PDB file of C-alpha atoms in Angstrom:
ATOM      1  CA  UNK Q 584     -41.208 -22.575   9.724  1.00 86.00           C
ATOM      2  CA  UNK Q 585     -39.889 -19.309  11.239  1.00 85.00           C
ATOM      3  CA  UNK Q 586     -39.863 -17.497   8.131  1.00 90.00           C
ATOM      4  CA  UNK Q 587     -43.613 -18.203   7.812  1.00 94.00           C
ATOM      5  CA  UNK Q 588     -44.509 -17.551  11.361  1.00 92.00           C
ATOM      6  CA  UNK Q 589     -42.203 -13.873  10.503  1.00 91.00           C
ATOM      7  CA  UNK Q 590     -44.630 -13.967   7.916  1.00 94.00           C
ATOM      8  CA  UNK Q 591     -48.004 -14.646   9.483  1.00 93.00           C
ATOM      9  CA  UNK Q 592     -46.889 -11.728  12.469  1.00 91.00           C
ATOM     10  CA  UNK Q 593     -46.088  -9.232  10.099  1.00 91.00           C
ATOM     11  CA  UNK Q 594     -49.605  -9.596   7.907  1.00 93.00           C
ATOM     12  CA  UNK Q 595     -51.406  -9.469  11.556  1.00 93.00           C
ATOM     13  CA  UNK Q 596     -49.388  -6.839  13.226  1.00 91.00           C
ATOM     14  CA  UNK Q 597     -49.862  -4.971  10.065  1.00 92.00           C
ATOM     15  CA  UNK Q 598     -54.085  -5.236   9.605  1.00 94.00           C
ATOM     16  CA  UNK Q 599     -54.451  -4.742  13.568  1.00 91.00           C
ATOM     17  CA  UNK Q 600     -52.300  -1.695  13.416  1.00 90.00           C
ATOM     18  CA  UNK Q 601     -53.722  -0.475  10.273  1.00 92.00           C
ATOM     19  CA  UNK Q 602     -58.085  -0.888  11.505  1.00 92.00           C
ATOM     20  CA  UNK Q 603     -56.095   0.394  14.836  1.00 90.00           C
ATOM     21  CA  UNK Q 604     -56.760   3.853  13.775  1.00 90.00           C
ATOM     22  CA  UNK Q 605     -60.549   3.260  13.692  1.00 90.00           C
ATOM     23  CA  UNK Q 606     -60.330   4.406  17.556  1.00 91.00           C
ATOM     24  CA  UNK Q 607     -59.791   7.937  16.371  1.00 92.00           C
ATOM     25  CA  UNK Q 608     -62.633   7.853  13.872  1.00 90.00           C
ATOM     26  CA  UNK Q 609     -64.781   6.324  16.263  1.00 90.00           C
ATOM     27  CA  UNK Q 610     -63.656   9.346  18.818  1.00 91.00           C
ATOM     28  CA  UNK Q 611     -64.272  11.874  16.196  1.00 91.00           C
ATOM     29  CA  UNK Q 612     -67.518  10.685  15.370  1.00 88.00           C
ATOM     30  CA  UNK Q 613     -68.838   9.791  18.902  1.00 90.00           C
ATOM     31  CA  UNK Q 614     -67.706  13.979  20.201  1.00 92.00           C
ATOM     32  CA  UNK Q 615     -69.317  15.042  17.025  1.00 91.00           C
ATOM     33  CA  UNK Q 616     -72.729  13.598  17.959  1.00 90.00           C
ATOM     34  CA  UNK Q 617     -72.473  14.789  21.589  1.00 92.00           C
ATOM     35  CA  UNK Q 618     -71.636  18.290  20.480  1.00 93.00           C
ATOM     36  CA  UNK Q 619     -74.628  18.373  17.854  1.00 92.00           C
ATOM     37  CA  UNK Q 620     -77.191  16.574  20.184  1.00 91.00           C
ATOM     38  CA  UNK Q 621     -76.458  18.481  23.484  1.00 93.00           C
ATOM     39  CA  UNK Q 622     -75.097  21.813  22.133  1.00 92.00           C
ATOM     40  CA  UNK Q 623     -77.132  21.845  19.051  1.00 92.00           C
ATOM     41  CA  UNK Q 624     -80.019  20.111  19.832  1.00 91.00           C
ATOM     42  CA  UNK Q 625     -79.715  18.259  16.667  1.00 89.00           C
ATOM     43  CA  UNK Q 626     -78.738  14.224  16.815  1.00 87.00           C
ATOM     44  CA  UNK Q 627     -77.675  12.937  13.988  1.00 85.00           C
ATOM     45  CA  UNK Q 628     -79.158   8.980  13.046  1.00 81.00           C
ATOM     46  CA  UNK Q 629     -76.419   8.092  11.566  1.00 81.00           C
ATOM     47  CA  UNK Q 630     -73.953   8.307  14.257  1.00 82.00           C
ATOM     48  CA  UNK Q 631     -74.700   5.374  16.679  1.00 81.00           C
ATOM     49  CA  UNK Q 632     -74.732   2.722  13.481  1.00 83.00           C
ATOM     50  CA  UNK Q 633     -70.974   3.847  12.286  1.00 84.00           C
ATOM     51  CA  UNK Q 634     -69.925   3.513  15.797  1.00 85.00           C
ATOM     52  CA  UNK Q 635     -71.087  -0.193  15.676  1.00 84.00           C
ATOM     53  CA  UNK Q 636     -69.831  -0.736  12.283  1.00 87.00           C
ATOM     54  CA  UNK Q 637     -66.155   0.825  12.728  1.00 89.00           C
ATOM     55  CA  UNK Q 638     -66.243  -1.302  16.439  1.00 90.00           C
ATOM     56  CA  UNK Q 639     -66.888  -4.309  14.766  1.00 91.00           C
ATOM     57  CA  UNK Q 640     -64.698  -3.747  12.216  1.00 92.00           C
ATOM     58  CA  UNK Q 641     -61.611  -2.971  14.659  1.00 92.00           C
ATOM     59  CA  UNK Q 642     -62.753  -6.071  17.145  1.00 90.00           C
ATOM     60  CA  UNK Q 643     -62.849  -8.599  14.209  1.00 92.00           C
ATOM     61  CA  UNK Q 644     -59.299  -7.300  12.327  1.00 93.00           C
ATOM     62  CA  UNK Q 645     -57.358  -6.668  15.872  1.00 92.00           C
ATOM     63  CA  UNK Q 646     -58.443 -10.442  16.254  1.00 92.00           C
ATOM     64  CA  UNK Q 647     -55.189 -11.749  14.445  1.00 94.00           C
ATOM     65  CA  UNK Q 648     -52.964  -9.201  15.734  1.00 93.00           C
ATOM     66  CA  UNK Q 649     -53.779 -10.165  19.093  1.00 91.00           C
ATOM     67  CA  UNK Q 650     -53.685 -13.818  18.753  1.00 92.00           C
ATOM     68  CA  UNK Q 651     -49.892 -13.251  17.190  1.00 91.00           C
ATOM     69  CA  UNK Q 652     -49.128 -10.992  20.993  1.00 89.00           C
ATOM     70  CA  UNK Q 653     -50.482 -13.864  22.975  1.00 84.00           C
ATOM     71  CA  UNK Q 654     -53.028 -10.848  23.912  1.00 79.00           C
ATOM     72  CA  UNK Q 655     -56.287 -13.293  23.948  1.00 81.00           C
ATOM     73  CA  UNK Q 656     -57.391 -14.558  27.192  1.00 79.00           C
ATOM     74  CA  UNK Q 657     -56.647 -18.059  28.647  1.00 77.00           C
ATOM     75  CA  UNK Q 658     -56.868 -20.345  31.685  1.00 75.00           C
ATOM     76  CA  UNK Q 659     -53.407 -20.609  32.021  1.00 79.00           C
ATOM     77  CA  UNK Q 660     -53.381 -21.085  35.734  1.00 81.00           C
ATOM     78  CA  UNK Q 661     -52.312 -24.764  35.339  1.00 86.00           C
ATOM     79  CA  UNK Q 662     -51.171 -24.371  31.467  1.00 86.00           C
ATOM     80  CA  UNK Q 663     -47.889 -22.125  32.565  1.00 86.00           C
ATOM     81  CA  UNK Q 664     -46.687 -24.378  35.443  1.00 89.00           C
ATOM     82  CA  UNK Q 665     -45.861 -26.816  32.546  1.00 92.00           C
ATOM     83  CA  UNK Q 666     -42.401 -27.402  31.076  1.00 94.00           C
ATOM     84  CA  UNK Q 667     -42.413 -25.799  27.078  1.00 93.00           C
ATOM     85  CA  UNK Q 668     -42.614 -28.879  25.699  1.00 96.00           C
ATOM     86  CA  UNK Q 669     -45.863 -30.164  26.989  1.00 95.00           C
ATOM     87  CA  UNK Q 670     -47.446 -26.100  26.703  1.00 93.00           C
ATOM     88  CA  UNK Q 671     -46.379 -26.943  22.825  1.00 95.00           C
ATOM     89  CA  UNK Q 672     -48.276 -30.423  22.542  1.00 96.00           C
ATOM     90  CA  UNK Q 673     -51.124 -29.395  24.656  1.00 94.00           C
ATOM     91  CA  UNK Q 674     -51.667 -25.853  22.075  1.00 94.00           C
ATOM     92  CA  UNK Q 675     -51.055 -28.565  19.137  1.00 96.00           C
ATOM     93  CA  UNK Q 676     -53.666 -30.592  19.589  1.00 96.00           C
ATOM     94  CA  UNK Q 677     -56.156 -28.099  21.025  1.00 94.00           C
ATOM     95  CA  UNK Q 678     -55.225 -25.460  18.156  1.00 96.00           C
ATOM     96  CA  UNK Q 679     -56.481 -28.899  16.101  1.00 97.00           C
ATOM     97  CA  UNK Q 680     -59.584 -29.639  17.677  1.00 97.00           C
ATOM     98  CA  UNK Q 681     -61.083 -26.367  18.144  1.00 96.00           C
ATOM     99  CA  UNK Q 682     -59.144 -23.284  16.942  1.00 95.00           C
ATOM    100  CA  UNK Q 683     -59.259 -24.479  13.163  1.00 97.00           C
ATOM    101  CA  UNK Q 684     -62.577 -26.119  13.182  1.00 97.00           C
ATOM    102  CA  UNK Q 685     -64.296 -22.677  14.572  1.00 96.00           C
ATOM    103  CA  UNK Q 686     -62.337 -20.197  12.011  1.00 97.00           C
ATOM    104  CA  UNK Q 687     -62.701 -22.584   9.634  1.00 97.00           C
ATOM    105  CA  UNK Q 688     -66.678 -22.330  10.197  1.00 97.00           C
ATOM    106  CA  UNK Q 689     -66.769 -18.396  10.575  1.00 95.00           C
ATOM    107  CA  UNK Q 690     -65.046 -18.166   7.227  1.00 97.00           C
ATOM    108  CA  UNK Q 691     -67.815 -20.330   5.679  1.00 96.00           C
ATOM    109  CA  UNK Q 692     -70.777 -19.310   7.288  1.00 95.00           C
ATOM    110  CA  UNK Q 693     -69.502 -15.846   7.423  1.00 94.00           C
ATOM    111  CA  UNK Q 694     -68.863 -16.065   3.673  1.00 95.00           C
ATOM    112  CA  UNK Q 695     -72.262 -17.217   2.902  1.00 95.00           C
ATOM    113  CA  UNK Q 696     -73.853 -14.339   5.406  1.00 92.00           C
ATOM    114  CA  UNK Q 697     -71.461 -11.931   3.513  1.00 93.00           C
ATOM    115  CA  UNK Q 698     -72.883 -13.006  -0.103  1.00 94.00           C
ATOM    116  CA  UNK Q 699     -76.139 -12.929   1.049  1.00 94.00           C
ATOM    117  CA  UNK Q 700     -75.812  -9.067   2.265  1.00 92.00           C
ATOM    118  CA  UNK Q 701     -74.225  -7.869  -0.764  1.00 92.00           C
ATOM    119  CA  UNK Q 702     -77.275  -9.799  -3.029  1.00 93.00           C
ATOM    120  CA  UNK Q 703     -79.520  -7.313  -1.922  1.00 90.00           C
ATOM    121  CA  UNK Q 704     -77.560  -4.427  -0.709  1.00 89.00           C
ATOM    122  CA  UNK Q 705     -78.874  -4.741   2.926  1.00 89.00           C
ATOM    123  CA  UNK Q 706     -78.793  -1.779   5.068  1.00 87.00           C
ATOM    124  CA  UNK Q 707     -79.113  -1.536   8.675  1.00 82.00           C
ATOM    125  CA  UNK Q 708     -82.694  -1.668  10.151  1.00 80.00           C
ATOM    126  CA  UNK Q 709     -81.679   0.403  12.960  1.00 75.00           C
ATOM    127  CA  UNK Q 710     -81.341   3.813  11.740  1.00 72.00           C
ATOM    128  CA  UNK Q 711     -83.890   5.493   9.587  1.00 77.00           C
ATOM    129  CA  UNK Q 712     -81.121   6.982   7.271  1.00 79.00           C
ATOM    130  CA  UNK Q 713     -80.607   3.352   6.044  1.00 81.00           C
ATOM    131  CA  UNK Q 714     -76.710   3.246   6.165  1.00 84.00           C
ATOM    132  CA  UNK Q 715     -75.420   0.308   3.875  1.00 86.00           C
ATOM    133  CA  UNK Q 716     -73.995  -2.480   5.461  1.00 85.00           C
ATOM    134  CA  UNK Q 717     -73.293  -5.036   3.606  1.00 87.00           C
ATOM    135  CA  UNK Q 718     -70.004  -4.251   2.749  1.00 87.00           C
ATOM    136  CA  UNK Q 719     -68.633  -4.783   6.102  1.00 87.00           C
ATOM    137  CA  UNK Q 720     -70.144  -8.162   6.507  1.00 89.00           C
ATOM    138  CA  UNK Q 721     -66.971  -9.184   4.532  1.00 93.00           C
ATOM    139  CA  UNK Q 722     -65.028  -8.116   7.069  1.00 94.00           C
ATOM    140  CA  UNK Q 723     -66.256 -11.151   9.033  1.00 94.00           C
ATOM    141  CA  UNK Q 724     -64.522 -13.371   6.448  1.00 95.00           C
ATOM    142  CA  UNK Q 725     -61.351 -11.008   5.907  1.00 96.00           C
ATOM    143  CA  UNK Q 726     -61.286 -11.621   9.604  1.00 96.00           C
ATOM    144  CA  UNK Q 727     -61.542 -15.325   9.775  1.00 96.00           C
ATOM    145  CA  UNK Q 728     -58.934 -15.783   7.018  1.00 97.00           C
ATOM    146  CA  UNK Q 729     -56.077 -13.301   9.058  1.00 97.00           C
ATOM    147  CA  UNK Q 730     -57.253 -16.014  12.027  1.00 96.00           C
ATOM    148  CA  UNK Q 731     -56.830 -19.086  10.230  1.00 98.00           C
ATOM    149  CA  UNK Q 732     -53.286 -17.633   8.713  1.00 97.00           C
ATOM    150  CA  UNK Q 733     -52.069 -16.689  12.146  1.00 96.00           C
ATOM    151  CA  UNK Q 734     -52.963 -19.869  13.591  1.00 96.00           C
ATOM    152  CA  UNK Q 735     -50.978 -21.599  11.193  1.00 97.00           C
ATOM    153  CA  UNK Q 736     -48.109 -19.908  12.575  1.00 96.00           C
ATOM    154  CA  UNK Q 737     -49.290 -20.445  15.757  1.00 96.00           C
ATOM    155  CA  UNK Q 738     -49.288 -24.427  15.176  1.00 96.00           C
ATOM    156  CA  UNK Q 739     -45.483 -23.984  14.019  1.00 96.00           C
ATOM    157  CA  UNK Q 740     -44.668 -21.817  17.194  1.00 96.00           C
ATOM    158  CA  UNK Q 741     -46.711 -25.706  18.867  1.00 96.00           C
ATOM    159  CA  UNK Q 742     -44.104 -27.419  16.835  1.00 96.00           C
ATOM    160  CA  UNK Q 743     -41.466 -25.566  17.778  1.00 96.00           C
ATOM    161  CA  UNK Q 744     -41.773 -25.468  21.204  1.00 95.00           C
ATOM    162  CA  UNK Q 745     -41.998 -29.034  21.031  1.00 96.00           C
ATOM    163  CA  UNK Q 746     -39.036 -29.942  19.238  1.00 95.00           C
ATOM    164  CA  UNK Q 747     -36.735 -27.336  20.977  1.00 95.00           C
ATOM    165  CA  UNK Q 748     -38.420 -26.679  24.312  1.00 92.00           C
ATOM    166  CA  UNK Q 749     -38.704 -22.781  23.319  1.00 92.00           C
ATOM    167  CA  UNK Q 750     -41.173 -20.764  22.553  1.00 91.00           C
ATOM    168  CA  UNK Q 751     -41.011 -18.384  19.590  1.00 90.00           C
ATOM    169  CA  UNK Q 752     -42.158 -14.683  20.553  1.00 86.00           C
ATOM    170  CA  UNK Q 753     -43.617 -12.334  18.176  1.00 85.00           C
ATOM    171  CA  UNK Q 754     -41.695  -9.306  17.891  1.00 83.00           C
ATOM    172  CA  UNK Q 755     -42.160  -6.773  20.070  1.00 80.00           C
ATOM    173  CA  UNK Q 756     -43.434  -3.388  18.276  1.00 78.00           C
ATOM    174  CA  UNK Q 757     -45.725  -1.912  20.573  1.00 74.00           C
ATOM    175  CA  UNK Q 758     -44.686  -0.676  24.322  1.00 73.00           C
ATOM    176  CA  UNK Q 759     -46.978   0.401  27.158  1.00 75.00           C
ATOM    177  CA  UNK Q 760     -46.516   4.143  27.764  1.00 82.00           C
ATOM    178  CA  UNK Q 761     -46.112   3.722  31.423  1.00 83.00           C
ATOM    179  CA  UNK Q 762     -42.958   1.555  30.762  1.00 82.00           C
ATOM    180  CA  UNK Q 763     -41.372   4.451  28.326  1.00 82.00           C
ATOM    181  CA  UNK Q 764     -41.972   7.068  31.013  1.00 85.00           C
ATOM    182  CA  UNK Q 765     -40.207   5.001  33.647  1.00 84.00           C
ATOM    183  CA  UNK Q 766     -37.284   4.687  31.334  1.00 83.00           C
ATOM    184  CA  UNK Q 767     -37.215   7.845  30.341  1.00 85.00           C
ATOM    185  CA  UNK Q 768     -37.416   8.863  34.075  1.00 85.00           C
ATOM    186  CA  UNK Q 769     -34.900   6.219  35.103  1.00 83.00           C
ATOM    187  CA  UNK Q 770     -32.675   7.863  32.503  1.00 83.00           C
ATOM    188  CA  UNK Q 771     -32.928  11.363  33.697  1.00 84.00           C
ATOM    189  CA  UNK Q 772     -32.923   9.742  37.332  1.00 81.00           C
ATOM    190  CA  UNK Q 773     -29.155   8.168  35.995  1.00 76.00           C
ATOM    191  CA  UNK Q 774     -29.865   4.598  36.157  1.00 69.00           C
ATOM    192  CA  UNK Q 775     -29.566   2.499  33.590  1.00 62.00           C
ATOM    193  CA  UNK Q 776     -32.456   0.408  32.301  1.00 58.00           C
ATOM    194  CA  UNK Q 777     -32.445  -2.796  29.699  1.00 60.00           C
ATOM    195  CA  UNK Q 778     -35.218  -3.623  27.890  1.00 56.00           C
TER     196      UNK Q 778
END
């Protein structure tokens, strides 16, 4: 089980990290169309569609990665007051009766919506330079299958905590810069600080 759940973080961490970097191509292209439209008086039609697509793109891949980080939000006003082992059942059964069912779905009807693109090449209808699309309608199924992957390891991490009363924690890989500053200045400062 925990060499699959290793598994299942690894793939996500590594596809959220990886479509991660579509911030600084959506930065790059969103300052290039202000400088052309309000320096250069000369707006590109091109510019708000890629923003959508690459936006999309990082929302639907990240959706894995964040799932694995716990990152996804939840009413867990009640749900944390709960010894481990009940948290695990309750995630079991609910990871049954609605997580699976709904990826399940958007990898079927997203595969058919996908197919259906690429048939006839469909381009978006709201720019006039007709950017193609249909190639990143896929990544509404590439997306669904991280999910479904991820909450297979999810439903172990259910299983776990059940059996053992623990929960198993993804890896930590990324760290809020605020908390490496305050190291770094408890450091200078001559404290010492465990992570």
């Amino acid at each position: 089980m925990l060499s699959f759940i290793r598994f299942a973080d690894s793939l996500s961490g590594w596809f959220g990290k990886t479509f991660g970097w579509l911030i600084m191509l959506m930065t790059l292209g969103v300052s290039y169309e202000v400088f052309v439209r309000y320096v250069l008086n000369s707006p590109t039609s091109w510019s708000l569609d890629v923003s959508f697509i690459m936006y999309g793109t990082l929302f639907m891949m990240g959706g894995a990665y964040t799932l694995s980080r716990g990152g996804h939000v939840r009413g867990d006003f009640v749900y944390r007051l709960w010894p481990v082992r009940v948290q695990g059942a309750v995630d079991f059964v609910l990871y049954l009766l609605f997580f699976f069912p709904g990826v399940t779905a958007l990898i079927l009807s997203g595969w058919k919506y996908a197919a259906r693109s690429w048939q006839y090449g469909e381009v978006s209808v709201n720019s006039p330079t007709g950017i193609p699309i249909y190639q990143f309608k896929a990544v509404v199924v590439a997306a669904g299958i991280l999910l479904f992957v991820q909450g297979i390891a999810q439903l172990l991490r259910s299983v776990i905590a059940m059996r053992d009363g623990v929960w198993v924690l993804a890896e930590e890989d990324v760290e809020e810069t605020e908390e490496l500053l305050l190291r770094e200045q408890a450091k200078q400062e001559g404290f010492h600080v465990d992570r």
